[in-house]
Amino acid sequence: MLDETVIESNILSFKEKVEKLSADVGRQVRIVAATKTQPKELLDFIAEKSLLTDVGENRVQEFVQKYDPASGLNYHIIGQLQSNKVKYIAGKVALIHSLDRLSLADEIEKQYAKRGITADCLVEINMGSELSKGGVDPEELYGFVDSLRGFCHINVKGIMSVMPNVEINALIGYYKKFALLFAGLEKMRGGNVSPDICSCGMSNDYAPAIEYGGSNMVRPGRVLFGERNK
């Protein structure tokens, strides 16, 4: 059951923490609430109370069920995106976080060209080279971005990653490398490459993501809404 009082308190508390971290690093950090398995009523509540401006869905099927263009929310796709699902999100999402292969880029280009619009995308990086996760290898980032320059309906807005579940010192190392990758991507600016979003950090690791990873976009879920519904 949706406990609106608790959720509102959680969101306001989290926003305060992020604002303090933002002030410490001198960088604005945008919050994209991960609403996987949460009911549409939750998104309605967030919109009605103006608690957050951005929500992210992992699965296109859930996005379709919850999407409400009148809500005023910015919707993000933050999970792995199958090429055959792109048509359901084209023109409806503010940002695709998980562009990681040319076959997906081809389909995004096709579907967005049909509509005469462009897709803002982040390139997902698999920082730990984990088989269970999507994303390009860190060493392949710049080559992959170069291969996207010919796509007229795709804007490369930055990078995203879900870090490995490791102890804090190793995690900080991954975040420092991620920040360096973003700095290198900024040097590639031009044409459809306009990186200004560094998306990393979730409920457990948003603080080191902001401090060490250069994050200006975090994707919390559990810290806002409690454990996911099954």
mmCIF file of C-alpha atoms in Angstrom:
data_model
loop_
_atom_site.group_PDB
_atom_site.id
_atom_site.type_symbol
_atom_site.label_atom_id
_atom_site.label_comp_id
_atom_site.label_asym_id
_atom_site.label_seq_id
_atom_site.Cartn_x
_atom_site.Cartn_y
_atom_site.Cartn_z
ATOM 1 C CA MET A 1 0.000 0.000 0.000
ATOM 2 C CA LEU A 2 1.278 3.452 -0.923
ATOM 3 C CA ASP A 3 2.214 5.396 2.203
ATOM 4 C CA GLU A 4 2.256 8.910 0.809
ATOM 5 C CA THR A 5 3.498 10.544 4.017
ATOM 6 C CA VAL A 6 6.549 8.274 4.241
ATOM 7 C CA ILE A 7 7.362 8.616 0.553
ATOM 8 C CA GLU A 8 7.088 12.396 0.633
ATOM 9 C CA SER A 9 9.384 12.477 3.678
ATOM 10 C CA ASN A 10 11.873 10.148 1.967
ATOM 11 C CA ILE A 11 11.960 12.274 -1.176
ATOM 12 C CA LEU A 12 12.389 15.558 0.682
ATOM 13 C CA SER A 13 15.141 14.077 2.856
ATOM 14 C CA PHE A 14 16.975 12.678 -0.169
ATOM 15 C CA LYS A 15 16.715 15.988 -2.017
ATOM 16 C CA GLU A 16 18.283 17.753 0.959
ATOM 17 C CA LYS A 17 21.209 15.322 0.978
ATOM 18 C CA VAL A 18 21.766 15.712 -2.755
ATOM 19 C CA GLU A 19 21.553 19.495 -2.514
ATOM 20 C CA LYS A 20 24.259 19.465 0.167
ATOM 21 C CA LEU A 21 26.489 17.215 -1.936
ATOM 22 C CA SER A 22 25.820 19.418 -4.949
ATOM 23 C CA ALA A 23 26.938 22.477 -2.990
ATOM 24 C CA ASP A 24 30.078 20.661 -1.837
ATOM 25 C CA VAL A 25 31.164 19.841 -5.398
ATOM 26 C CA GLY A 26 29.779 22.995 -7.034
ATOM 27 C CA ARG A 27 27.624 21.044 -9.463
ATOM 28 C CA GLN A 28 23.855 20.727 -9.847
ATOM 29 C CA VAL A 29 22.657 17.124 -9.596
ATOM 30 C CA ARG A 30 19.390 16.038 -11.175
ATOM 31 C CA ILE A 31 17.335 13.283 -9.540
ATOM 32 C CA VAL A 32 15.668 10.665 -11.736
ATOM 33 C CA ALA A 33 13.491 8.480 -9.511
ATOM 34 C CA ALA A 34 13.706 4.794 -10.474
ATOM 35 C CA THR A 35 10.085 3.664 -10.355
ATOM 36 C CA LYS A 36 10.467 0.043 -11.470
ATOM 37 C CA THR A 37 7.538 -2.088 -10.149
ATOM 38 C CA GLN A 38 5.970 0.956 -8.477
ATOM 39 C CA PRO A 39 2.303 1.685 -9.295
ATOM 40 C CA LYS A 40 1.136 4.485 -11.550
ATOM 41 C CA GLU A 41 -0.556 6.008 -8.489
ATOM 42 C CA LEU A 42 2.898 6.724 -7.117
ATOM 43 C CA LEU A 43 3.848 8.730 -10.212
ATOM 44 C CA ASP A 44 0.531 10.574 -10.022
ATOM 45 C CA PHE A 45 1.285 11.475 -6.408
ATOM 46 C CA ILE A 46 4.801 12.679 -7.250
ATOM 47 C CA ALA A 47 3.427 14.849 -10.051
ATOM 48 C CA GLU A 48 0.511 16.203 -8.027
ATOM 49 C CA LYS A 49 2.772 17.252 -5.141
ATOM 50 C CA SER A 50 5.560 18.467 -7.463
ATOM 51 C CA LEU A 51 8.025 16.362 -5.463
ATOM 52 C CA LEU A 52 10.210 15.450 -8.429
ATOM 53 C CA THR A 53 10.423 16.331 -12.106
ATOM 54 C CA ASP A 54 11.981 13.140 -13.528
ATOM 55 C CA VAL A 55 11.110 9.447 -13.316
ATOM 56 C CA GLY A 56 12.874 6.482 -14.870
ATOM 57 C CA GLU A 57 11.538 3.125 -15.983
ATOM 58 C CA ASN A 58 13.588 -0.007 -16.594
ATOM 59 C CA ARG A 59 11.019 -1.783 -18.733
ATOM 60 C CA VAL A 60 9.184 -0.383 -21.726
ATOM 61 C CA GLN A 61 6.039 -2.345 -20.848
ATOM 62 C CA GLU A 62 5.863 -0.595 -17.473
ATOM 63 C CA PHE A 63 6.581 2.750 -19.084
ATOM 64 C CA VAL A 64 3.663 2.320 -21.488
ATOM 65 C CA GLN A 65 1.333 1.482 -18.607
ATOM 66 C CA LYS A 66 2.364 4.505 -16.543
ATOM 67 C CA TYR A 67 3.030 7.140 -19.190
ATOM 68 C CA ASP A 68 0.815 10.208 -18.868
ATOM 69 C CA PRO A 69 1.693 13.163 -21.109
ATOM 70 C CA ALA A 70 -0.469 15.440 -18.964
ATOM 71 C CA SER A 71 1.503 14.697 -15.791
ATOM 72 C CA GLY A 72 4.254 17.221 -16.472
ATOM 73 C CA LEU A 73 6.871 14.593 -15.593
ATOM 74 C CA ASN A 74 9.968 13.905 -17.654
ATOM 75 C CA TYR A 75 10.155 10.189 -18.396
ATOM 76 C CA HIS A 76 13.440 8.321 -18.829
ATOM 77 C CA ILE A 77 14.272 4.812 -19.983
ATOM 78 C CA ILE A 78 17.041 3.720 -17.636
ATOM 79 C CA GLY A 79 17.115 -0.042 -18.243
ATOM 80 C CA GLN A 80 18.302 -2.159 -21.137
ATOM 81 C CA LEU A 81 16.333 -1.295 -24.269
ATOM 82 C CA GLN A 82 15.397 -3.890 -26.868
ATOM 83 C CA SER A 83 15.391 -2.622 -30.432
ATOM 84 C CA ASN A 84 11.840 -3.854 -31.056
ATOM 85 C CA LYS A 85 10.555 -1.687 -28.189
ATOM 86 C CA VAL A 86 11.910 1.644 -29.444
ATOM 87 C CA LYS A 87 8.712 2.419 -31.370
ATOM 88 C CA TYR A 88 6.752 2.493 -28.097
ATOM 89 C CA ILE A 89 8.881 5.230 -26.522
ATOM 90 C CA ALA A 90 9.769 7.418 -29.514
ATOM 91 C CA GLY A 91 8.788 11.004 -28.866
ATOM 92 C CA LYS A 92 7.649 10.233 -25.319
ATOM 93 C CA VAL A 93 10.827 9.998 -23.249
ATOM 94 C CA ALA A 94 13.168 12.812 -22.318
ATOM 95 C CA LEU A 95 16.261 10.622 -22.303
ATOM 96 C CA ILE A 96 17.353 7.090 -23.214
ATOM 97 C CA HIS A 97 20.097 6.040 -20.778
ATOM 98 C CA SER A 98 21.176 2.739 -22.316
ATOM 99 C CA LEU A 99 22.427 3.162 -25.887
ATOM 100 C CA ASP A 100 25.156 0.521 -26.149
ATOM 101 C CA ARG A 101 25.136 -1.030 -29.632
ATOM 102 C CA LEU A 102 24.803 0.022 -33.258
ATOM 103 C CA SER A 103 21.774 -2.179 -33.897
ATOM 104 C CA LEU A 104 19.897 -0.211 -31.240
ATOM 105 C CA ALA A 105 21.144 3.075 -32.702
ATOM 106 C CA ASP A 106 19.860 1.982 -36.117
ATOM 107 C CA GLU A 107 16.375 1.400 -34.717
ATOM 108 C CA ILE A 108 16.338 4.644 -32.728
ATOM 109 C CA GLU A 109 17.391 6.508 -35.872
ATOM 110 C CA LYS A 110 14.657 4.792 -37.895
ATOM 111 C CA GLN A 111 11.829 5.401 -35.437
ATOM 112 C CA TYR A 112 12.765 8.992 -34.629
ATOM 113 C CA ALA A 113 13.347 9.872 -38.292
ATOM 114 C CA LYS A 114 9.814 8.679 -39.049
ATOM 115 C CA ARG A 115 8.525 11.248 -36.584
ATOM 116 C CA GLY A 116 10.913 14.020 -37.593
ATOM 117 C CA ILE A 117 12.368 14.308 -34.093
ATOM 118 C CA THR A 118 15.667 13.538 -32.370
ATOM 119 C CA ALA A 119 16.446 11.227 -29.465
ATOM 120 C CA ASP A 120 18.603 12.407 -26.582
ATOM 121 C CA CYS A 121 20.681 9.401 -25.513
ATOM 122 C CA LEU A 122 23.363 8.427 -23.048
ATOM 123 C CA VAL A 123 25.921 5.791 -23.933
ATOM 124 C CA GLU A 124 25.914 3.097 -21.267
ATOM 125 C CA ILE A 125 29.345 1.922 -20.127
ATOM 126 C CA ASN A 126 29.921 -1.467 -18.504
ATOM 127 C CA MET A 127 32.603 -0.302 -16.115
ATOM 128 C CA GLY A 128 33.200 -3.723 -14.585
ATOM 129 C CA SER A 129 32.884 -5.687 -17.842
ATOM 130 C CA GLU A 130 30.143 -7.736 -16.166
ATOM 131 C CA LEU A 131 28.430 -10.309 -18.363
ATOM 132 C CA SER A 132 25.100 -9.737 -16.613
ATOM 133 C CA LYS A 133 25.011 -6.058 -17.614
ATOM 134 C CA GLY A 134 24.763 -4.179 -20.858
ATOM 135 C CA GLY A 135 27.011 -1.344 -21.923
ATOM 136 C CA VAL A 136 30.100 -0.793 -24.016
ATOM 137 C CA ASP A 137 33.527 -1.536 -22.586
ATOM 138 C CA PRO A 138 35.273 1.590 -21.274
ATOM 139 C CA GLU A 139 38.056 1.188 -23.848
ATOM 140 C CA GLU A 140 35.488 1.171 -26.653
ATOM 141 C CA LEU A 141 33.575 4.295 -25.601
ATOM 142 C CA TYR A 142 35.192 6.859 -27.866
ATOM 143 C CA GLY A 143 35.183 4.614 -30.918
ATOM 144 C CA PHE A 144 31.513 3.820 -30.345
ATOM 145 C CA VAL A 145 30.647 7.506 -29.992
ATOM 146 C CA ASP A 146 32.516 8.244 -33.230
ATOM 147 C CA SER A 147 30.385 5.604 -34.958
ATOM 148 C CA LEU A 148 27.259 7.474 -33.864
ATOM 149 C CA ARG A 149 28.214 10.734 -35.574
ATOM 150 C CA GLY A 150 26.383 9.790 -38.756
ATOM 151 C CA PHE A 151 23.023 9.375 -37.020
ATOM 152 C CA CYS A 152 21.062 12.551 -37.725
ATOM 153 C CA HIS A 153 18.265 11.781 -35.259
ATOM 154 C CA ILE A 154 20.402 10.840 -32.257
ATOM 155 C CA ASN A 155 21.991 13.311 -29.860
ATOM 156 C CA VAL A 156 24.735 11.865 -27.661
ATOM 157 C CA LYS A 157 24.189 13.730 -24.402
ATOM 158 C CA GLY A 158 26.629 11.895 -22.159
ATOM 159 C CA ILE A 159 27.289 8.601 -20.413
ATOM 160 C CA MET A 160 25.643 6.295 -17.878
ATOM 161 C CA SER A 161 26.775 3.326 -15.824
ATOM 162 C CA VAL A 162 25.611 0.897 -13.145
ATOM 163 C CA MET A 163 28.709 0.234 -11.076
ATOM 164 C CA PRO A 164 29.817 -3.220 -9.860
ATOM 165 C CA ASN A 165 28.850 -4.202 -6.319
ATOM 166 C CA VAL A 166 32.302 -3.912 -4.736
ATOM 167 C CA GLU A 167 33.864 -2.533 -1.578
ATOM 168 C CA ILE A 168 34.177 1.225 -1.262
ATOM 169 C CA ASN A 169 37.820 1.701 -2.310
ATOM 170 C CA ALA A 170 37.306 -0.292 -5.504
ATOM 171 C CA LEU A 171 34.046 1.552 -6.130
ATOM 172 C CA ILE A 172 35.780 4.914 -5.825
ATOM 173 C CA GLY A 173 38.350 3.703 -8.347
ATOM 174 C CA TYR A 174 35.613 2.861 -10.830
ATOM 175 C CA TYR A 175 34.023 6.266 -10.294
ATOM 176 C CA LYS A 176 37.290 8.129 -10.822
ATOM 177 C CA LYS A 177 37.771 6.272 -14.106
ATOM 178 C CA PHE A 178 34.190 7.090 -15.104
ATOM 179 C CA ALA A 179 34.818 10.794 -14.476
ATOM 180 C CA LEU A 180 37.932 10.640 -16.675
ATOM 181 C CA LEU A 181 35.933 8.977 -19.455
ATOM 182 C CA PHE A 182 33.399 11.784 -19.308
ATOM 183 C CA ALA A 183 36.166 14.391 -19.439
ATOM 184 C CA GLY A 184 37.510 12.698 -22.571
ATOM 185 C CA LEU A 185 34.055 12.604 -24.120
ATOM 186 C CA GLU A 186 33.672 16.333 -23.579
ATOM 187 C CA LYS A 187 36.704 16.831 -25.854
ATOM 188 C CA MET A 188 34.755 15.090 -28.653
ATOM 189 C CA ARG A 189 32.012 17.720 -28.573
ATOM 190 C CA GLY A 190 30.686 18.642 -31.983
ATOM 191 C CA GLY A 191 27.869 17.719 -34.351
ATOM 192 C CA ASN A 192 25.461 15.365 -32.604
ATOM 193 C CA VAL A 193 27.858 14.831 -29.684
ATOM 194 C CA SER A 194 27.031 17.336 -26.953
ATOM 195 C CA PRO A 195 27.900 15.697 -23.623
ATOM 196 C CA ASP A 196 26.556 17.433 -20.552
ATOM 197 C CA ILE A 197 25.053 14.524 -18.598
ATOM 198 C CA CYS A 198 27.052 12.174 -16.393
ATOM 199 C CA SER A 199 24.509 9.680 -15.031
ATOM 200 C CA CYS A 200 25.723 7.438 -12.222
ATOM 201 C CA GLY A 201 24.788 6.654 -8.657
ATOM 202 C CA MET A 202 21.747 4.964 -7.164
ATOM 203 C CA SER A 203 20.364 4.476 -3.648
ATOM 204 C CA ASN A 204 23.508 2.871 -2.229
ATOM 205 C CA ASP A 205 26.232 4.791 -4.026
ATOM 206 C CA TYR A 206 24.935 8.228 -4.959
ATOM 207 C CA ALA A 207 27.357 10.001 -2.586
ATOM 208 C CA PRO A 208 30.609 8.600 -4.066
ATOM 209 C CA ALA A 209 29.086 8.957 -7.535
ATOM 210 C CA ILE A 210 28.698 12.688 -6.970
ATOM 211 C CA GLU A 211 31.995 13.144 -5.125
ATOM 212 C CA TYR A 212 34.262 11.012 -7.311
ATOM 213 C CA GLY A 213 32.341 10.138 -10.474
ATOM 214 C CA GLY A 214 31.408 13.613 -11.610
ATOM 215 C CA SER A 215 27.744 12.628 -11.503
ATOM 216 C CA ASN A 216 25.174 15.283 -12.287
ATOM 217 C CA MET A 217 22.293 12.793 -12.532
ATOM 218 C CA VAL A 218 21.453 10.106 -9.969
ATOM 219 C CA ARG A 219 18.839 7.349 -10.211
ATOM 220 C CA PRO A 220 17.593 6.415 -6.706
ATOM 221 C CA GLY A 221 14.753 3.997 -6.116
ATOM 222 C CA ARG A 222 14.799 2.064 -2.844
ATOM 223 C CA VAL A 223 15.908 5.038 -0.737
ATOM 224 C CA LEU A 224 12.810 6.894 -1.917
ATOM 225 C CA PHE A 225 10.185 4.156 -2.115
ATOM 226 C CA GLY A 226 11.413 1.276 0.011
ATOM 227 C CA GLU A 227 11.981 -2.227 -1.297
ATOM 228 C CA ARG A 228 10.606 -2.949 -4.744
ATOM 229 C CA ASN A 229 7.291 -4.700 -5.169
ATOM 230 C CA LYS A 230 7.752 -8.183 -6.586
#
